Amino acid sequence: EPRYTNRTTVEVTTEGEHVLRYYAEDYQYNTSPQSERIIRIDLTNPTVEVQGIPDEVELGTEVPVTYACDDALSGVLSCTAPIASGELLDTSIAGPLTFTAVAVDRAGNEQRVERSYTVVSSDSTAPQLDVEVPEEPASGWHTGPVTLSFAAEDEESGIALIHWEYDTPSGIVVDESTSPTGELELDTTGEYEVEVWAEDGAGNRSETQTFTVRVDVSAPVIRFVSPADPIASILPNGHYAQNERVVIDIDCTDEGSGLASCDASTPDGEYLPTGRPGTHELRVVATDVAGNRTERVLSYTVDAPTASGGSGSPTASRDPRLVQTGAD
């Protein structure tokens, strides 16, 4: 069966609370029950009133501040500021400051009020900053974490903050403490240029102090190129023929203070001792400038010649620098 419909639109644009009543009637004069809808419109921001903020105030002066929010239509949903109404204005730091109060009504309208004021101080003296750094070792490198301690003092306006920063391979690290003391721990290998200064409540800043701290908590690394390092390769299998010529090639590195020594029981570049059958050891000790030490021992076996192996004369060399001709 055909179904007949009709639509209409009613636009409500003025502020306030509106009651919309509506019903439908067909061509036979039948009417639907009357319906009702309440429409509330609030287009006006709430109001914020702030009292008690002077244009200029002396450092540390107690200044109570009051504020209130109002909304005539939907009502106040929130009324916020850095402090509760009736509490004291922040006058702990000299310089230009701003007090902000924000009101939001139930319709979502927002009103923000800012009041600027300046905190002045007669304090023109920079704070005193003391930095405690552990004594530097003779090598110039610390082999463990280093903690720098900061302590600042200002008798007139107090300490506002202690600031420090230092370079790293990934960028500059910046940190601060809002108390009169602070600590910086350097626990990874590297050379650090640390800058630190203090600022008092009047905005006076101490001279920047700079310190160079070298930390090496990384031991040297020993790598066997020849004989092959069993950690990096499974060839050869640690067995050598008697009198086989194997050139010792050892690589020692250090990422921190630098390599001071790399000593082996048989020096680098000489032949591995293979004249006597049995199990033997090649011992290597590496030391860096900071004093960190690494020791590695490579075990290898010299096999005695078999009955058909001849007189035990030297076999083909594993020295990569020599051409293997097959001759002794």
PDB file of N, CA, C and O in Angstrom, residues 48 52 72 81 84 98 102 108 113 141 154 156 168 195 209 237 260 274 286 307 314 323:
ATOM      1  N   VAL A  48      34.557  35.574  34.141  1.00  0.00           N
ATOM      2  CA  VAL A  48      35.579  35.315  35.162  1.00  0.00           C
ATOM      3  C   VAL A  48      36.009  36.646  35.749  1.00  0.00           C
ATOM      4  O   VAL A  48      36.377  37.572  35.000  1.00  0.00           O
ATOM      5  N   GLY A  52      42.801  41.239  43.215  1.00  0.00           N
ATOM      6  CA  GLY A  52      43.918  41.175  44.156  1.00  0.00           C
ATOM      7  C   GLY A  52      45.286  41.103  43.523  1.00  0.00           C
ATOM      8  O   GLY A  52      46.289  41.004  44.244  1.00  0.00           O
ATOM      9  N   ALA A  72      25.076  32.715  33.186  1.00  0.00           N
ATOM     10  CA  ALA A  72      23.647  32.963  33.391  1.00  0.00           C
ATOM     11  C   ALA A  72      22.753  31.923  32.743  1.00  0.00           C
ATOM     12  O   ALA A  72      21.586  31.792  33.115  1.00  0.00           O
ATOM     13  N   ALA A  81      42.283  27.716  38.207  1.00  0.00           N
ATOM     14  CA  ALA A  81      43.434  28.620  38.196  1.00  0.00           C
ATOM     15  C   ALA A  81      44.579  27.887  38.888  1.00  0.00           C
ATOM     16  O   ALA A  81      44.378  26.809  39.472  1.00  0.00           O
ATOM     17  N   ALA A  84      43.836  27.930  44.485  1.00  0.00           N
ATOM     18  CA  ALA A  84      42.437  28.075  44.868  1.00  0.00           C
ATOM     19  C   ALA A  84      42.160  29.529  45.212  1.00  0.00           C
ATOM     20  O   ALA A  84      43.052  30.286  45.623  1.00  0.00           O
ATOM     21  N   THR A  98      52.433  35.626  34.841  1.00  0.00           N
ATOM     22  CA  THR A  98      51.039  35.699  34.408  1.00  0.00           C
ATOM     23  C   THR A  98      50.191  34.778  35.258  1.00  0.00           C
ATOM     24  O   THR A  98      50.563  33.625  35.512  1.00  0.00           O
ATOM     25  N   VAL A 102      40.407  30.136  34.194  1.00  0.00           N
ATOM     26  CA  VAL A 102      39.625  29.632  33.068  1.00  0.00           C
ATOM     27  C   VAL A 102      38.273  29.141  33.567  1.00  0.00           C
ATOM     28  O   VAL A 102      38.203  28.352  34.517  1.00  0.00           O
ATOM     29  N   GLY A 108      29.858  24.131  27.026  1.00  0.00           N
ATOM     30  CA  GLY A 108      31.189  24.002  26.435  1.00  0.00           C
ATOM     31  C   GLY A 108      31.846  25.316  26.089  1.00  0.00           C
ATOM     32  O   GLY A 108      32.975  25.333  25.590  1.00  0.00           O
ATOM     33  N   VAL A 113      40.884  34.324  31.349  1.00  0.00           N
ATOM     34  CA  VAL A 113      41.292  35.666  31.773  1.00  0.00           C
ATOM     35  C   VAL A 113      42.728  35.590  32.265  1.00  0.00           C
ATOM     36  O   VAL A 113      43.057  34.757  33.117  1.00  0.00           O
ATOM     37  N   TRP A 141      91.185   8.623  33.514  1.00  0.00           N
ATOM     38  CA  TRP A 141      89.935   7.921  33.224  1.00  0.00           C
ATOM     39  C   TRP A 141      89.429   7.210  34.472  1.00  0.00           C
ATOM     40  O   TRP A 141      90.190   6.510  35.149  1.00  0.00           O
ATOM     41  N   ASP A 154      71.843  30.953  48.379  1.00  0.00           N
ATOM     42  CA  ASP A 154      71.575  32.378  48.182  1.00  0.00           C
ATOM     43  C   ASP A 154      70.792  32.882  49.386  1.00  0.00           C
ATOM     44  O   ASP A 154      69.687  32.411  49.657  1.00  0.00           O
ATOM     45  N   GLU A 156      69.531  35.902  50.051  1.00  0.00           N
ATOM     46  CA  GLU A 156      68.490  36.916  49.883  1.00  0.00           C
ATOM     47  C   GLU A 156      67.215  36.363  49.276  1.00  0.00           C
ATOM     48  O   GLU A 156      66.152  36.389  49.894  1.00  0.00           O
ATOM     49  N   THR A 168      76.552  14.133  24.401  1.00  0.00           N
ATOM     50  CA  THR A 168      76.663  12.694  24.177  1.00  0.00           C
ATOM     51  C   THR A 168      76.645  12.468  22.669  1.00  0.00           C
ATOM     52  O   THR A 168      76.266  13.372  21.913  1.00  0.00           O
ATOM     53  N   GLU A 195      78.545  21.263  31.885  1.00  0.00           N
ATOM     54  CA  GLU A 195      78.370  22.670  32.247  1.00  0.00           C
ATOM     55  C   GLU A 195      77.253  22.769  33.280  1.00  0.00           C
ATOM     56  O   GLU A 195      76.199  22.151  33.124  1.00  0.00           O
ATOM     57  N   GLN A 209      80.164  26.805  35.388  1.00  0.00           N
ATOM     58  CA  GLN A 209      81.350  26.006  35.669  1.00  0.00           C
ATOM     59  C   GLN A 209      81.387  24.822  34.707  1.00  0.00           C
ATOM     60  O   GLN A 209      80.353  24.191  34.445  1.00  0.00           O
ATOM     61  N   ASN A 237      89.100 -26.809  13.502  1.00  0.00           N
ATOM     62  CA  ASN A 237      88.476 -27.406  14.678  1.00  0.00           C
ATOM     63  C   ASN A 237      89.392 -27.447  15.886  1.00  0.00           C
ATOM     64  O   ASN A 237      89.151 -28.180  16.828  1.00  0.00           O
ATOM     65  N   ALA A 260      96.287   0.166  25.766  1.00  0.00           N
ATOM     66  CA  ALA A 260      97.629   0.412  26.301  1.00  0.00           C
ATOM     67  C   ALA A 260      98.579  -0.723  25.932  1.00  0.00           C
ATOM     68  O   ALA A 260      99.748  -0.494  25.613  1.00  0.00           O
ATOM     69  N   THR A 274     103.746 -25.476  17.353  1.00  0.00           N
ATOM     70  CA  THR A 274     103.107 -26.766  16.999  1.00  0.00           C
ATOM     71  C   THR A 274     104.134 -27.899  16.956  1.00  0.00           C
ATOM     72  O   THR A 274     103.895 -28.938  16.333  1.00  0.00           O
ATOM     73  N   ALA A 286      94.972  -8.054  27.334  1.00  0.00           N
ATOM     74  CA  ALA A 286      94.862  -6.688  26.806  1.00  0.00           C
ATOM     75  C   ALA A 286      94.501  -5.743  27.934  1.00  0.00           C
ATOM     76  O   ALA A 286      93.645  -6.049  28.768  1.00  0.00           O
ATOM     77  N   ALA A 307     101.388 -43.362  11.529  1.00  0.00           N
ATOM     78  CA  ALA A 307     102.463 -44.241  11.042  1.00  0.00           C
ATOM     79  C   ALA A 307     102.800 -43.947   9.599  1.00  0.00           C
ATOM     80  O   ALA A 307     103.946 -44.094   9.168  1.00  0.00           O
ATOM     81  N   PRO A 314     107.522 -30.269   8.294  1.00  0.00           N
ATOM     82  CA  PRO A 314     106.462 -29.249   8.249  1.00  0.00           C
ATOM     83  C   PRO A 314     105.448 -29.539   7.148  1.00  0.00           C
ATOM     84  O   PRO A 314     105.807 -29.918   6.043  1.00  0.00           O
ATOM     85  N   VAL A 323     102.252 -19.052  -0.450  1.00  0.00           N
ATOM     86  CA  VAL A 323     101.682 -19.933  -1.486  1.00  0.00           C
ATOM     87  C   VAL A 323     101.905 -21.372  -1.059  1.00  0.00           C
ATOM     88  O   VAL A 323     103.003 -21.752  -0.658  1.00  0.00           O
TER      89      VAL A 323
END
